[in-house]
Amino acid sequence: MAFRKPVRWHIAVFLAPAVLVYTALMIVPLFGTLNLSLFNKDGDVRVFVGLANFATLFGDPRWSDQFWNALGNNAWFFLIHMLVQNPVGIALAAILSTPKLRMAAFYRTAIFIPTILSFVIVGFVWKLILSPIWGIAPGMLDFIGLKSLFAPWLGKEEYALTALALISVWQFIGIPMMLIYAALLSIPDEVLEAAEMDGITGWSQFWKIKLPLILPAIGIISILTFVGNFNAFDLIYVAQGALAGPDFSTDILGTFLYRTFFGFQLQLGDPYMGSAIAGAMFAIILLGVCVYLFGIQTRLRRYQF
């Protein structure tokens, strides 16, 4: 008589509350927004226009100039996080995982604390620090003889977005650090002991042994960084306002969506075009994640064969 495995109903029971909440708060509004992007207003009547809103967004100069500017700024915002936040986070995790390091717990806590701070606090405090009038940055640079390097970074078009991206890096560098730190601790001691017996120690051990083993964690961090940065909004809004000044130089897709959907100052809100922008953001994020996962799958197939 064949043995039948018991149905694990408890898994569905435990997952059901989270799935229902996520569906109600994320999935249903997402499809509602995508549906709204297919309509527009003709007088007082809502009419179905298909993809006309997207054609307007990408082709009409009144919308496309702002959209492509925001998309380019978003790409630069993401690139700084990938080139600065993640490598520095990996380096910090490697240093903090050294067994001989003293006060490692204190350093981990100090680096991770900014992550739990509010966007409002971070944006407001850094705006005060970098202020050329009452900020402490000019005085600190003057104290070490580098006051000539100070500039109103948040007030210049060529520096504002980079300055805000670095502030965001400072706030969230604790996330990749902790994820990589956990991945490093999960490496079996037998592997490291075998490497030491072969004379592989120090940074050589990290590059040849540890780094290949933590690549899956680095891949997860890369996906989280991509999704998080193309959903960014809070820091830019707090520091530069909805207009993302100066002269829209810090405008990203999130602030562009906010102004369009809800309106700002003399600009009236347009929920239909706002939904089209949200749909474009969703498509960009989905495409980016799919391309990355396809690349990982292709690489795994190469290793198998």
PDB file of C-alpha atoms in Angstrom:
ATOM      1  CA  MET A   1       0.000   0.000   0.000  1.00  0.00           C
ATOM      2  CA  ALA A   2       1.472   3.311  -1.108  1.00  0.00           C
ATOM      3  CA  PHE A   3       2.220   5.845   1.604  1.00  0.00           C
ATOM      4  CA  ARG A   4       0.623   9.245   1.048  1.00  0.00           C
ATOM      5  CA  LYS A   5       2.347  12.312   2.375  1.00  0.00           C
ATOM      6  CA  PRO A   6       0.127  14.372   4.686  1.00  0.00           C
ATOM      7  CA  VAL A   7      -1.135  17.660   3.295  1.00  0.00           C
ATOM      8  CA  ARG A   8       0.490  20.499   5.195  1.00  0.00           C
ATOM      9  CA  TRP A   9      -2.536  22.734   5.597  1.00  0.00           C
ATOM     10  CA  HIS A  10      -0.867  24.666   8.402  1.00  0.00           C
ATOM     11  CA  ILE A  11       1.464  26.334   5.885  1.00  0.00           C
ATOM     12  CA  ALA A  12      -1.485  27.851   4.016  1.00  0.00           C
ATOM     13  CA  VAL A  13      -3.109  28.867   7.298  1.00  0.00           C
ATOM     14  CA  PHE A  14      -0.017  30.714   8.494  1.00  0.00           C
ATOM     15  CA  LEU A  15       0.587  32.370   5.117  1.00  0.00           C
ATOM     16  CA  ALA A  16      -3.020  33.403   4.514  1.00  0.00           C
ATOM     17  CA  PRO A  17      -3.086  36.556   6.717  1.00  0.00           C
ATOM     18  CA  ALA A  18       0.083  37.970   5.163  1.00  0.00           C
ATOM     19  CA  VAL A  19      -1.087  37.114   1.641  1.00  0.00           C
ATOM     20  CA  LEU A  20      -4.482  38.747   2.221  1.00  0.00           C
ATOM     21  CA  VAL A  21      -2.950  41.929   3.651  1.00  0.00           C
ATOM     22  CA  TYR A  22      -0.393  42.135   0.827  1.00  0.00           C
ATOM     23  CA  THR A  23      -3.092  41.556  -1.771  1.00  0.00           C
ATOM     24  CA  ALA A  24      -5.351  44.227  -0.299  1.00  0.00           C
ATOM     25  CA  LEU A  25      -2.627  46.846   0.120  1.00  0.00           C
ATOM     26  CA  MET A  26      -0.394  46.142  -2.885  1.00  0.00           C
ATOM     27  CA  ILE A  27      -1.851  43.888  -5.580  1.00  0.00           C
ATOM     28  CA  VAL A  28      -5.369  45.368  -5.776  1.00  0.00           C
ATOM     29  CA  PRO A  29      -4.131  49.017  -5.869  1.00  0.00           C
ATOM     30  CA  LEU A  30      -1.526  48.048  -8.475  1.00  0.00           C
ATOM     31  CA  PHE A  31      -4.088  46.618 -10.875  1.00  0.00           C
ATOM     32  CA  GLY A  32      -6.417  49.522 -10.117  1.00  0.00           C
ATOM     33  CA  THR A  33      -3.660  51.979 -11.084  1.00  0.00           C
ATOM     34  CA  LEU A  34      -2.808  50.075 -14.260  1.00  0.00           C
ATOM     35  CA  ASN A  35      -6.503  50.039 -15.187  1.00  0.00           C
ATOM     36  CA  LEU A  36      -6.815  53.792 -14.529  1.00  0.00           C
ATOM     37  CA  SER A  37      -3.890  54.487 -16.878  1.00  0.00           C
ATOM     38  CA  LEU A  38      -6.018  53.206 -19.778  1.00  0.00           C
ATOM     39  CA  PHE A  39      -8.647  55.914 -19.305  1.00  0.00           C
ATOM     40  CA  ASN A  40      -8.817  59.683 -19.591  1.00  0.00           C
ATOM     41  CA  LYS A  41     -11.332  62.428 -19.069  1.00  0.00           C
ATOM     42  CA  ASP A  42     -13.440  63.884 -21.856  1.00  0.00           C
ATOM     43  CA  GLY A  43     -15.324  66.721 -20.231  1.00  0.00           C
ATOM     44  CA  ASP A  44     -17.034  65.164 -17.234  1.00  0.00           C
ATOM     45  CA  VAL A  45     -17.022  61.646 -18.700  1.00  0.00           C
ATOM     46  CA  ARG A  46     -14.295  59.036 -18.256  1.00  0.00           C
ATOM     47  CA  VAL A  47     -13.483  57.364 -21.577  1.00  0.00           C
ATOM     48  CA  PHE A  48     -11.292  54.417 -22.486  1.00  0.00           C
ATOM     49  CA  VAL A  49      -8.215  55.552 -24.458  1.00  0.00           C
ATOM     50  CA  GLY A  50      -6.064  52.414 -24.399  1.00  0.00           C
ATOM     51  CA  LEU A  51      -2.348  53.225 -24.536  1.00  0.00           C
ATOM     52  CA  ALA A  52      -2.885  56.853 -25.566  1.00  0.00           C
ATOM     53  CA  ASN A  53      -1.698  58.129 -22.169  1.00  0.00           C
ATOM     54  CA  PHE A  54       1.578  56.251 -22.572  1.00  0.00           C
ATOM     55  CA  ALA A  55       1.991  57.620 -26.109  1.00  0.00           C
ATOM     56  CA  THR A  56       1.504  61.115 -24.703  1.00  0.00           C
ATOM     57  CA  LEU A  57       3.952  60.450 -21.878  1.00  0.00           C
ATOM     58  CA  PHE A  58       6.695  59.221 -24.205  1.00  0.00           C
ATOM     59  CA  GLY A  59       6.021  61.368 -27.255  1.00  0.00           C
ATOM     60  CA  ASP A  60       4.489  64.693 -26.252  1.00  0.00           C
ATOM     61  CA  PRO A  61       7.301  67.167 -25.383  1.00  0.00           C
ATOM     62  CA  ARG A  62       5.178  68.631 -22.584  1.00  0.00           C
ATOM     63  CA  TRP A  63       5.419  65.275 -20.787  1.00  0.00           C
ATOM     64  CA  SER A  64       8.320  63.431 -22.365  1.00  0.00           C
ATOM     65  CA  ASP A  65      10.958  66.042 -21.472  1.00  0.00           C
ATOM     66  CA  GLN A  66      10.102  65.751 -17.779  1.00  0.00           C
ATOM     67  CA  PHE A  67       9.778  61.973 -17.953  1.00  0.00           C
ATOM     68  CA  TRP A  68      13.157  61.345 -19.586  1.00  0.00           C
ATOM     69  CA  ASN A  69      14.818  63.857 -17.274  1.00  0.00           C
ATOM     70  CA  ALA A  70      13.362  62.066 -14.246  1.00  0.00           C
ATOM     71  CA  LEU A  71      14.322  58.652 -15.635  1.00  0.00           C
ATOM     72  CA  GLY A  72      17.911  59.768 -16.276  1.00  0.00           C
ATOM     73  CA  ASN A  73      18.162  61.205 -12.767  1.00  0.00           C
ATOM     74  CA  ASN A  74      16.759  57.976 -11.350  1.00  0.00           C
ATOM     75  CA  ALA A  75      19.357  55.946 -13.249  1.00  0.00           C
ATOM     76  CA  TRP A  76      22.169  58.129 -11.874  1.00  0.00           C
ATOM     77  CA  PHE A  77      20.699  57.859  -8.352  1.00  0.00           C
ATOM     78  CA  PHE A  78      20.705  54.060  -8.681  1.00  0.00           C
ATOM     79  CA  LEU A  79      24.198  53.934 -10.200  1.00  0.00           C
ATOM     80  CA  ILE A  80      25.725  55.800  -7.257  1.00  0.00           C
ATOM     81  CA  HIS A  81      24.152  53.319  -4.853  1.00  0.00           C
ATOM     82  CA  MET A  82      25.496  50.377  -6.860  1.00  0.00           C
ATOM     83  CA  LEU A  83      29.011  51.803  -7.164  1.00  0.00           C
ATOM     84  CA  VAL A  84      29.326  53.268  -3.655  1.00  0.00           C
ATOM     85  CA  GLN A  85      26.805  51.778  -1.232  1.00  0.00           C
ATOM     86  CA  ASN A  86      27.103  48.098  -2.104  1.00  0.00           C
ATOM     87  CA  PRO A  87      30.921  47.834  -2.470  1.00  0.00           C
ATOM     88  CA  VAL A  88      31.481  49.823   0.734  1.00  0.00           C
ATOM     89  CA  GLY A  89      28.837  47.727   2.501  1.00  0.00           C
ATOM     90  CA  ILE A  90      30.616  44.526   1.407  1.00  0.00           C
ATOM     91  CA  ALA A  91      33.973  45.909   2.590  1.00  0.00           C
ATOM     92  CA  LEU A  92      32.518  46.882   5.977  1.00  0.00           C
ATOM     93  CA  ALA A  93      30.951  43.443   6.374  1.00  0.00           C
ATOM     94  CA  ALA A  94      34.281  41.786   5.570  1.00  0.00           C
ATOM     95  CA  ILE A  95      36.068  43.928   8.154  1.00  0.00           C
ATOM     96  CA  LEU A  96      33.416  43.438  10.843  1.00  0.00           C
ATOM     97  CA  SER A  97      33.411  39.662  10.343  1.00  0.00           C
ATOM     98  CA  THR A  98      37.077  39.483  11.301  1.00  0.00           C
ATOM     99  CA  PRO A  99      37.219  37.477  14.554  1.00  0.00           C
ATOM    100  CA  LYS A 100      40.038  39.551  16.038  1.00  0.00           C
ATOM    101  CA  LEU A 101      38.236  42.892  15.626  1.00  0.00           C
ATOM    102  CA  ARG A 102      37.359  44.494  18.934  1.00  0.00           C
ATOM    103  CA  MET A 103      34.032  46.293  19.553  1.00  0.00           C
ATOM    104  CA  ALA A 104      32.599  44.838  16.336  1.00  0.00           C
ATOM    105  CA  ALA A 105      29.068  44.864  17.796  1.00  0.00           C
ATOM    106  CA  PHE A 106      29.345  48.586  18.538  1.00  0.00           C
ATOM    107  CA  TYR A 107      30.504  49.366  14.998  1.00  0.00           C
ATOM    108  CA  ARG A 108      27.693  47.291  13.473  1.00  0.00           C
ATOM    109  CA  THR A 109      25.108  49.104  15.575  1.00  0.00           C
ATOM    110  CA  ALA A 110      26.539  52.553  14.831  1.00  0.00           C
ATOM    111  CA  ILE A 111      26.551  51.919  11.080  1.00  0.00           C
ATOM    112  CA  PHE A 112      23.062  50.420  11.048  1.00  0.00           C
ATOM    113  CA  ILE A 113      21.343  53.100  13.194  1.00  0.00           C
ATOM    114  CA  PRO A 114      20.803  55.592  10.288  1.00  0.00           C
ATOM    115  CA  THR A 115      18.781  52.904   8.503  1.00  0.00           C
ATOM    116  CA  ILE A 116      16.028  53.045  11.117  1.00  0.00           C
ATOM    117  CA  LEU A 117      15.821  56.846  11.110  1.00  0.00           C
ATOM    118  CA  SER A 118      12.938  58.646   9.432  1.00  0.00           C
ATOM    119  CA  PHE A 119      13.431  60.104   5.955  1.00  0.00           C
ATOM    120  CA  VAL A 120      12.128  63.397   7.302  1.00  0.00           C
ATOM    121  CA  ILE A 121      14.781  63.524  10.013  1.00  0.00           C
ATOM    122  CA  VAL A 122      17.603  62.532   7.669  1.00  0.00           C
ATOM    123  CA  GLY A 123      16.616  64.978   4.933  1.00  0.00           C
ATOM    124  CA  PHE A 124      16.072  67.898   7.331  1.00  0.00           C
ATOM    125  CA  VAL A 125      19.275  67.297   9.326  1.00  0.00           C
ATOM    126  CA  TRP A 126      21.488  66.974   6.256  1.00  0.00           C
ATOM    127  CA  LYS A 127      19.913  70.056   4.741  1.00  0.00           C
ATOM    128  CA  LEU A 128      20.939  71.938   7.878  1.00  0.00           C
ATOM    129  CA  ILE A 129      24.430  70.425   7.886  1.00  0.00           C
ATOM    130  CA  LEU A 130      25.106  71.379   4.258  1.00  0.00           C
ATOM    131  CA  SER A 131      23.569  74.850   4.490  1.00  0.00           C
ATOM    132  CA  PRO A 132      26.114  77.541   3.533  1.00  0.00           C
ATOM    133  CA  ILE A 133      24.506  79.961   6.014  1.00  0.00           C
ATOM    134  CA  TRP A 134      23.977  78.067   9.276  1.00  0.00           C
ATOM    135  CA  GLY A 135      25.332  74.588   8.483  1.00  0.00           C
ATOM    136  CA  ILE A 136      28.309  73.027  10.234  1.00  0.00           C
ATOM    137  CA  ALA A 137      29.899  71.672   7.043  1.00  0.00           C
ATOM    138  CA  PRO A 138      31.737  74.925   6.167  1.00  0.00           C
ATOM    139  CA  GLY A 139      33.123  75.203   9.691  1.00  0.00           C
ATOM    140  CA  MET A 140      34.259  71.566   9.764  1.00  0.00           C
ATOM    141  CA  LEU A 141      36.045  71.920   6.424  1.00  0.00           C
ATOM    142  CA  ASP A 142      37.597  75.188   7.607  1.00  0.00           C
ATOM    143  CA  PHE A 143      38.845  73.433  10.766  1.00  0.00           C
ATOM    144  CA  ILE A 144      40.889  70.991   8.664  1.00  0.00           C
ATOM    145  CA  GLY A 145      41.945  73.645   6.151  1.00  0.00           C
ATOM    146  CA  LEU A 146      39.653  72.576   3.306  1.00  0.00           C
ATOM    147  CA  LYS A 147      37.014  75.315   3.374  1.00  0.00           C
ATOM    148  CA  SER A 148      37.838  76.187  -0.236  1.00  0.00           C
ATOM    149  CA  LEU A 149      36.296  72.834  -1.227  1.00  0.00           C
ATOM    150  CA  PHE A 150      32.902  73.721   0.223  1.00  0.00           C
ATOM    151  CA  ALA A 151      30.069  74.581  -2.140  1.00  0.00           C
ATOM    152  CA  PRO A 152      26.281  74.804  -1.710  1.00  0.00           C
ATOM    153  CA  TRP A 153      25.937  71.270  -3.016  1.00  0.00           C
ATOM    154  CA  LEU A 154      22.167  71.065  -2.587  1.00  0.00           C
ATOM    155  CA  GLY A 155      21.725  74.397  -4.371  1.00  0.00           C
ATOM    156  CA  LYS A 156      23.731  73.681  -7.525  1.00  0.00           C
ATOM    157  CA  GLU A 157      22.224  71.748 -10.397  1.00  0.00           C
ATOM    158  CA  GLU A 158      25.410  69.798 -11.137  1.00  0.00           C
ATOM    159  CA  TYR A 159      25.896  68.623  -7.532  1.00  0.00           C
ATOM    160  CA  ALA A 160      22.450  68.376  -5.924  1.00  0.00           C
ATOM    161  CA  LEU A 161      21.425  64.911  -7.124  1.00  0.00           C
ATOM    162  CA  THR A 162      24.824  63.375  -6.365  1.00  0.00           C
ATOM    163  CA  ALA A 163      24.805  64.930  -2.880  1.00  0.00           C
ATOM    164  CA  LEU A 164      21.350  63.503  -2.154  1.00  0.00           C
ATOM    165  CA  ALA A 165      22.377  60.087  -3.479  1.00  0.00           C
ATOM    166  CA  LEU A 166      25.393  60.061  -1.138  1.00  0.00           C
ATOM    167  CA  ILE A 167      23.138  61.043   1.766  1.00  0.00           C
ATOM    168  CA  SER A 168      20.918  58.091   0.878  1.00  0.00           C
ATOM    169  CA  VAL A 169      24.002  55.872   0.739  1.00  0.00           C
ATOM    170  CA  TRP A 170      24.971  57.035   4.239  1.00  0.00           C
ATOM    171  CA  GLN A 171      21.502  56.197   5.529  1.00  0.00           C
ATOM    172  CA  PHE A 172      21.109  52.741   3.975  1.00  0.00           C
ATOM    173  CA  ILE A 173      24.628  51.346   3.844  1.00  0.00           C
ATOM    174  CA  GLY A 174      23.760  49.288   6.914  1.00  0.00           C
ATOM    175  CA  ILE A 175      21.403  47.045   4.916  1.00  0.00           C
ATOM    176  CA  PRO A 176      23.962  45.554   2.484  1.00  0.00           C
ATOM    177  CA  MET A 177      26.493  45.455   5.317  1.00  0.00           C
ATOM    178  CA  MET A 178      24.244  43.322   7.529  1.00  0.00           C
ATOM    179  CA  LEU A 179      23.109  41.020   4.713  1.00  0.00           C
ATOM    180  CA  ILE A 180      26.678  40.344   3.619  1.00  0.00           C
ATOM    181  CA  TYR A 181      27.768  40.015   7.248  1.00  0.00           C
ATOM    182  CA  ALA A 182      25.139  37.304   7.778  1.00  0.00           C
ATOM    183  CA  ALA A 183      26.217  35.568   4.560  1.00  0.00           C
ATOM    184  CA  LEU A 184      29.871  35.592   5.684  1.00  0.00           C
ATOM    185  CA  LEU A 185      28.956  34.096   9.059  1.00  0.00           C
ATOM    186  CA  SER A 186      27.045  31.286   7.310  1.00  0.00           C
ATOM    187  CA  ILE A 187      30.180  30.041   5.542  1.00  0.00           C
ATOM    188  CA  PRO A 188      31.169  26.692   7.133  1.00  0.00           C
ATOM    189  CA  ASP A 189      34.256  26.834   9.327  1.00  0.00           C
ATOM    190  CA  GLU A 190      35.586  23.710   7.619  1.00  0.00           C
ATOM    191  CA  VAL A 191      35.896  25.593   4.320  1.00  0.00           C
ATOM    192  CA  LEU A 192      37.864  28.423   5.922  1.00  0.00           C
ATOM    193  CA  GLU A 193      40.081  26.032   7.871  1.00  0.00           C
ATOM    194  CA  ALA A 194      40.881  24.131   4.680  1.00  0.00           C
ATOM    195  CA  ALA A 195      41.787  27.403   2.982  1.00  0.00           C
ATOM    196  CA  GLU A 196      44.089  28.348   5.861  1.00  0.00           C
ATOM    197  CA  MET A 197      45.815  24.993   5.640  1.00  0.00           C
ATOM    198  CA  ASP A 198      46.501  25.766   1.985  1.00  0.00           C
ATOM    199  CA  GLY A 199      48.009  29.110   2.986  1.00  0.00           C
ATOM    200  CA  ILE A 200      45.060  31.243   1.851  1.00  0.00           C
ATOM    201  CA  THR A 201      44.471  33.885   4.525  1.00  0.00           C
ATOM    202  CA  GLY A 202      43.513  37.545   4.911  1.00  0.00           C
ATOM    203  CA  TRP A 203      42.113  39.403   1.920  1.00  0.00           C
ATOM    204  CA  SER A 204      43.294  36.630  -0.387  1.00  0.00           C
ATOM    205  CA  GLN A 205      40.912  34.308   1.432  1.00  0.00           C
ATOM    206  CA  PHE A 206      38.096  36.813   1.012  1.00  0.00           C
ATOM    207  CA  TRP A 207      38.592  37.196  -2.751  1.00  0.00           C
ATOM    208  CA  LYS A 208      39.179  33.503  -3.532  1.00  0.00           C
ATOM    209  CA  ILE A 209      36.928  31.741  -1.014  1.00  0.00           C
ATOM    210  CA  LYS A 210      34.409  34.011   0.671  1.00  0.00           C
ATOM    211  CA  LEU A 211      33.387  36.252  -2.233  1.00  0.00           C
ATOM    212  CA  PRO A 212      32.292  33.398  -4.564  1.00  0.00           C
ATOM    213  CA  LEU A 213      30.234  31.911  -1.713  1.00  0.00           C
ATOM    214  CA  ILE A 214      28.366  35.149  -0.974  1.00  0.00           C
ATOM    215  CA  LEU A 215      27.511  35.991  -4.596  1.00  0.00           C
ATOM    216  CA  PRO A 216      23.841  34.960  -4.113  1.00  0.00           C
ATOM    217  CA  ALA A 217      23.551  37.467  -1.262  1.00  0.00           C
ATOM    218  CA  ILE A 218      25.160  40.148  -3.429  1.00  0.00           C
ATOM    219  CA  GLY A 219      22.609  39.354  -6.147  1.00  0.00           C
ATOM    220  CA  ILE A 220      19.741  39.832  -3.700  1.00  0.00           C
ATOM    221  CA  ILE A 221      21.228  43.150  -2.564  1.00  0.00           C
ATOM    222  CA  SER A 222      21.517  44.302  -6.183  1.00  0.00           C
ATOM    223  CA  ILE A 223      17.830  43.548  -6.826  1.00  0.00           C
ATOM    224  CA  LEU A 224      16.762  45.310  -3.624  1.00  0.00           C
ATOM    225  CA  THR A 225      18.903  48.321  -4.546  1.00  0.00           C
ATOM    226  CA  PHE A 226      17.374  48.518  -8.020  1.00  0.00           C
ATOM    227  CA  VAL A 227      13.792  48.235  -6.805  1.00  0.00           C
ATOM    228  CA  GLY A 228      14.324  50.595  -3.875  1.00  0.00           C
ATOM    229  CA  ASN A 229      15.999  53.331  -5.903  1.00  0.00           C
ATOM    230  CA  PHE A 230      13.442  53.327  -8.711  1.00  0.00           C
ATOM    231  CA  ASN A 231      10.761  53.655  -6.030  1.00  0.00           C
ATOM    232  CA  ALA A 232      12.604  56.464  -4.251  1.00  0.00           C
ATOM    233  CA  PHE A 233      10.683  59.571  -3.288  1.00  0.00           C
ATOM    234  CA  ASP A 234      10.891  60.518   0.396  1.00  0.00           C
ATOM    235  CA  LEU A 235      14.411  61.937   0.661  1.00  0.00           C
ATOM    236  CA  ILE A 236      14.124  64.042  -2.501  1.00  0.00           C
ATOM    237  CA  TYR A 237      10.748  65.394  -1.413  1.00  0.00           C
ATOM    238  CA  VAL A 238      11.932  66.296   2.089  1.00  0.00           C
ATOM    239  CA  ALA A 239      15.187  67.924   1.003  1.00  0.00           C
ATOM    240  CA  GLN A 240      14.177  69.592  -2.283  1.00  0.00           C
ATOM    241  CA  GLY A 241      10.394  69.662  -2.285  1.00  0.00           C
ATOM    242  CA  ALA A 242       7.955  68.408  -4.909  1.00  0.00           C
ATOM    243  CA  LEU A 243       9.566  70.591  -7.582  1.00  0.00           C
ATOM    244  CA  ALA A 244      12.870  68.732  -6.997  1.00  0.00           C
ATOM    245  CA  GLY A 245      15.029  71.814  -7.418  1.00  0.00           C
ATOM    246  CA  PRO A 246      17.116  73.459  -8.444  1.00  0.00           C
ATOM    247  CA  ASP A 247      15.392  73.554 -11.843  1.00  0.00           C
ATOM    248  CA  PHE A 248      14.238  69.883 -11.632  1.00  0.00           C
ATOM    249  CA  SER A 249      17.863  68.688 -11.420  1.00  0.00           C
ATOM    250  CA  THR A 250      16.916  66.259  -8.629  1.00  0.00           C
ATOM    251  CA  ASP A 251      13.576  65.242 -10.141  1.00  0.00           C
ATOM    252  CA  ILE A 252      13.097  61.471 -10.178  1.00  0.00           C
ATOM    253  CA  LEU A 253      10.172  59.310 -11.232  1.00  0.00           C
ATOM    254  CA  GLY A 254       8.673  59.370  -7.726  1.00  0.00           C
ATOM    255  CA  THR A 255       8.509  63.175  -7.490  1.00  0.00           C
ATOM    256  CA  PHE A 256       7.332  63.441 -11.100  1.00  0.00           C
ATOM    257  CA  LEU A 257       4.540  60.974 -10.291  1.00  0.00           C
ATOM    258  CA  TYR A 258       3.584  62.927  -7.154  1.00  0.00           C
ATOM    259  CA  ARG A 259       3.280  66.269  -8.963  1.00  0.00           C
ATOM    260  CA  THR A 260       1.330  64.748 -11.816  1.00  0.00           C
ATOM    261  CA  PHE A 261      -1.098  62.609  -9.827  1.00  0.00           C
ATOM    262  CA  PHE A 262      -1.876  64.940  -6.913  1.00  0.00           C
ATOM    263  CA  GLY A 263      -0.965  68.300  -8.412  1.00  0.00           C
ATOM    264  CA  PHE A 264       1.279  70.917  -6.855  1.00  0.00           C
ATOM    265  CA  GLN A 265       0.923  74.678  -6.514  1.00  0.00           C
ATOM    266  CA  LEU A 266      -0.633  75.861  -9.822  1.00  0.00           C
ATOM    267  CA  GLN A 267      -0.393  72.422 -11.462  1.00  0.00           C
ATOM    268  CA  LEU A 268      -3.667  70.509 -11.308  1.00  0.00           C
ATOM    269  CA  GLY A 269      -3.601  66.817 -10.518  1.00  0.00           C
ATOM    270  CA  ASP A 270      -4.148  64.372 -13.376  1.00  0.00           C
ATOM    271  CA  PRO A 271      -4.768  60.859 -12.004  1.00  0.00           C
ATOM    272  CA  TYR A 272      -4.867  59.349 -15.498  1.00  0.00           C
ATOM    273  CA  MET A 273      -1.433  60.585 -16.559  1.00  0.00           C
ATOM    274  CA  GLY A 274      -0.188  59.921 -13.035  1.00  0.00           C
ATOM    275  CA  SER A 275      -1.320  56.326 -13.397  1.00  0.00           C
ATOM    276  CA  ALA A 276       0.506  56.129 -16.730  1.00  0.00           C
ATOM    277  CA  ILE A 277       3.721  57.256 -15.004  1.00  0.00           C
ATOM    278  CA  ALA A 278       3.155  54.652 -12.270  1.00  0.00           C
ATOM    279  CA  GLY A 279       2.613  52.019 -14.962  1.00  0.00           C
ATOM    280  CA  ALA A 280       5.861  53.021 -16.663  1.00  0.00           C
ATOM    281  CA  MET A 281       7.705  52.779 -13.336  1.00  0.00           C
ATOM    282  CA  PHE A 282       6.238  49.318 -12.750  1.00  0.00           C
ATOM    283  CA  ALA A 283       7.294  48.193 -16.231  1.00  0.00           C
ATOM    284  CA  ILE A 284      10.851  49.510 -15.734  1.00  0.00           C
ATOM    285  CA  ILE A 285      11.241  47.761 -12.383  1.00  0.00           C
ATOM    286  CA  LEU A 286       9.700  44.511 -13.647  1.00  0.00           C
ATOM    287  CA  LEU A 287      11.876  44.522 -16.767  1.00  0.00           C
ATOM    288  CA  GLY A 288      15.026  45.215 -14.767  1.00  0.00           C
ATOM    289  CA  VAL A 289      14.331  42.407 -12.305  1.00  0.00           C
ATOM    290  CA  CYS A 290      13.486  39.941 -15.115  1.00  0.00           C
ATOM    291  CA  VAL A 291      16.672  40.776 -17.023  1.00  0.00           C
ATOM    292  CA  TYR A 292      18.745  40.306 -13.884  1.00  0.00           C
ATOM    293  CA  LEU A 293      17.099  36.966 -13.019  1.00  0.00           C
ATOM    294  CA  PHE A 294      17.553  35.796 -16.623  1.00  0.00           C
ATOM    295  CA  GLY A 295      21.245  36.642 -16.366  1.00  0.00           C
ATOM    296  CA  ILE A 296      21.568  34.628 -13.151  1.00  0.00           C
ATOM    297  CA  GLN A 297      19.767  31.638 -14.708  1.00  0.00           C
ATOM    298  CA  THR A 298      22.009  31.762 -17.771  1.00  0.00           C
ATOM    299  CA  ARG A 299      25.114  31.823 -15.594  1.00  0.00           C
ATOM    300  CA  LEU A 300      23.904  28.842 -13.572  1.00  0.00           C
ATOM    301  CA  ARG A 301      23.335  26.844 -16.769  1.00  0.00           C
ATOM    302  CA  ARG A 302      26.914  27.543 -17.818  1.00  0.00           C
ATOM    303  CA  TYR A 303      28.162  26.097 -14.548  1.00  0.00           C
ATOM    304  CA  GLN A 304      26.007  22.998 -14.974  1.00  0.00           C
ATOM    305  CA  PHE A 305      27.302  22.201 -18.427  1.00  0.00           C
TER     306      PHE A 305
END
